[in-house]
Short mmCIF file of C-alpha atoms in Angstrom, two decimals:
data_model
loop_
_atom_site.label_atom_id
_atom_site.label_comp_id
_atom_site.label_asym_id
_atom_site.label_seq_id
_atom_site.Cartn_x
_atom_site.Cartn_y
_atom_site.Cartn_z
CA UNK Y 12 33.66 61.63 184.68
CA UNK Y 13 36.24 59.12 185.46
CA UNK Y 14 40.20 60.30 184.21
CA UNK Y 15 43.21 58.22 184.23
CA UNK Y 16 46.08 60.68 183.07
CA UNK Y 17 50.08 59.08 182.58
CA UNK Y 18 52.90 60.59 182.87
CA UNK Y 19 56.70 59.72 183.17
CA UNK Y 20 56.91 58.45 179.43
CA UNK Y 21 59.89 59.80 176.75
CA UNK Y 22 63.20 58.49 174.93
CA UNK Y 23 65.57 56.67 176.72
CA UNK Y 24 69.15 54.41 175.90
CA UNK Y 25 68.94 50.95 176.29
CA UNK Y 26 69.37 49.87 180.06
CA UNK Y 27 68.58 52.97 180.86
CA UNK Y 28 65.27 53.71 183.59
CA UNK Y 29 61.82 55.95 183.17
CA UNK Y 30 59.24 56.18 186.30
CA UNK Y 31 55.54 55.97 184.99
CA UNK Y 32 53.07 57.03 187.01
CA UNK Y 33 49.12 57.78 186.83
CA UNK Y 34 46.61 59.80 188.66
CA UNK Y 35 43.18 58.86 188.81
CA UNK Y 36 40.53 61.04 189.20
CA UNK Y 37 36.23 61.11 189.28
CA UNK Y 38 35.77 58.36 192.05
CA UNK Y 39 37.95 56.45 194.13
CA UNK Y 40 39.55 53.36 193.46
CA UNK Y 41 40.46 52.31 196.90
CA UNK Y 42 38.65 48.73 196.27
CA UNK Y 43 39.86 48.15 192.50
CA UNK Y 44 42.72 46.70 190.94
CA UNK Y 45 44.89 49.05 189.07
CA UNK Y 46 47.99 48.23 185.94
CA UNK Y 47 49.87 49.17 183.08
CA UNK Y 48 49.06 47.49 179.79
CA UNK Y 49 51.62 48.24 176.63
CA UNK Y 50 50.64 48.53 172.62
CA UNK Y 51 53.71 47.97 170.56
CA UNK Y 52 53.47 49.35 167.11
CA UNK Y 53 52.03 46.98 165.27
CA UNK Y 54 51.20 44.77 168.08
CA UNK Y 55 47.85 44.01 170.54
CA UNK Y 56 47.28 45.34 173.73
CA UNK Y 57 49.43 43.19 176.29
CA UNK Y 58 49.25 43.08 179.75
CA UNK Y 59 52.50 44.50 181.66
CA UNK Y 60 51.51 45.01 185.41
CA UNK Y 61 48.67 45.21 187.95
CA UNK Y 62 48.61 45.72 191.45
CA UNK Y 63 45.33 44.70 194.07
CA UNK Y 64 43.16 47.00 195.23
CA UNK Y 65 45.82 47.33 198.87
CA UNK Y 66 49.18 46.74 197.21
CA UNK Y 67 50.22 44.32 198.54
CA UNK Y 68 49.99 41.65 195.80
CA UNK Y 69 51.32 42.44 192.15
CA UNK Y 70 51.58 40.59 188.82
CA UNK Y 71 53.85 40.60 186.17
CA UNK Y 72 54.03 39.71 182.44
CA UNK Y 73 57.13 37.52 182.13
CA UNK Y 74 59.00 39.59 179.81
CA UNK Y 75 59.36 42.36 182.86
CA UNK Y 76 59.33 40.65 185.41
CA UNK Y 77 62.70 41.11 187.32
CA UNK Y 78 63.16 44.68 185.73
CA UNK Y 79 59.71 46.58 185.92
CA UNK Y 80 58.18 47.18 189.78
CA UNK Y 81 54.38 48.92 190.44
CA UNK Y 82 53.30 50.40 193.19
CA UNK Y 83 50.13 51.50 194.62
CA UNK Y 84 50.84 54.91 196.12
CA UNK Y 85 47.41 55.72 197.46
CA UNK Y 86 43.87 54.47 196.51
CA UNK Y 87 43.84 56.72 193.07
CA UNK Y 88 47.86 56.39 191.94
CA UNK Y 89 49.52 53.95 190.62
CA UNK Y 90 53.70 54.24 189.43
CA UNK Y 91 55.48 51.53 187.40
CA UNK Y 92 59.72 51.52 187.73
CA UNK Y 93 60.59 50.34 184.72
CA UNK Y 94 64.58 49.15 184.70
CA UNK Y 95 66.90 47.79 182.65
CA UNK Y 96 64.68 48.70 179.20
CA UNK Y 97 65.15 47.45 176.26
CA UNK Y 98 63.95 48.20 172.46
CA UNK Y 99 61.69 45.72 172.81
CA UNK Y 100 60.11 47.68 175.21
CA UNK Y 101 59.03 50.28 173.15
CA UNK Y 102 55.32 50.98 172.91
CA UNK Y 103 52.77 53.17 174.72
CA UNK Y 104 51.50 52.35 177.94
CA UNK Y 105 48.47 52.79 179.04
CA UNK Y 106 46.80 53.26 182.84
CA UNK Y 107 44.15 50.82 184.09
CA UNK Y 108 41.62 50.63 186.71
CA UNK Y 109 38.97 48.32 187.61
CA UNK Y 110 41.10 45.36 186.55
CA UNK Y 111 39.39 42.10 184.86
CA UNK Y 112 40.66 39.07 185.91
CA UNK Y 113 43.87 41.40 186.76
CA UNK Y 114 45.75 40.89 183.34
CA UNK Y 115 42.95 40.80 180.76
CA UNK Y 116 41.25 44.26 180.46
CA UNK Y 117 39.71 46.94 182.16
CA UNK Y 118 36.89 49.03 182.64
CA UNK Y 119 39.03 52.67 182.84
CA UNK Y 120 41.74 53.26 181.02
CA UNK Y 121 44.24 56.42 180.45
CA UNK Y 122 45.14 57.52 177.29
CA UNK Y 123 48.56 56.63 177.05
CA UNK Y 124 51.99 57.42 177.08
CA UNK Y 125 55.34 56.93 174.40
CA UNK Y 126 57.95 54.73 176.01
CA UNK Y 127 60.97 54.67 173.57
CA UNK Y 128 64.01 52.87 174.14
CA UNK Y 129 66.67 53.37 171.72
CA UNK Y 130 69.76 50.29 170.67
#
């Protein structure tokens, strides 16, 4: 059984920082893509991050890019710095691994965690 457990999430001011970061577990996912994908309430599932499988190339929705960075720690964790938050920002985010297409789904996914960024 394949887990992808968050962590990091919780109530912050506006400009203010939070550190997600996810362990995988049940296989390794030294050759897979891994990312952070946001539901705001109300709102789809959007794309946020997503590193390649060695970390050395990363993508970025536009409305973080220049505030959130992720990082591939080792072959099963994956962090996102998230800076400069805003309300906007509010929504949970969820862990991905085994990326498709890097920004448009994925075949594991955590189950979440509250990010909520207060005016």
């Amino acid at each position: 059984q394949v887990y992808l457990v968050e962590s990091g999430g919780g109530l912050v001011q506006a400009g203010g920082s939070l550190r997600l970061s996810c362990a995988a577990s049940g296989r390794t996912f030294g050759a897979s893509d891994m990312g952070w994908f946001r539901r705001a309430p109300g709102k789809e599932r959007e794309f946020v991050a997503a590193i390649n499988w060695n970390g050395l190339n990363a993508y970025y929705a536009d409305s973080v890019k220049g505030r959130f960075t992720i990082s591939r720690d080792d072959a099963n964790t994956v962090s996102l710095q998230m800076n400069n938050l805003k309300p906007e920002d509010t929504a949970v985010y969820f862990c991905a691994a085994d990326l498709h297409y890097m920004t448009r789904g994925a075949n594991y996914w955590g189950q979440g965690t509250q990010v909520t960024v207060s005016s």
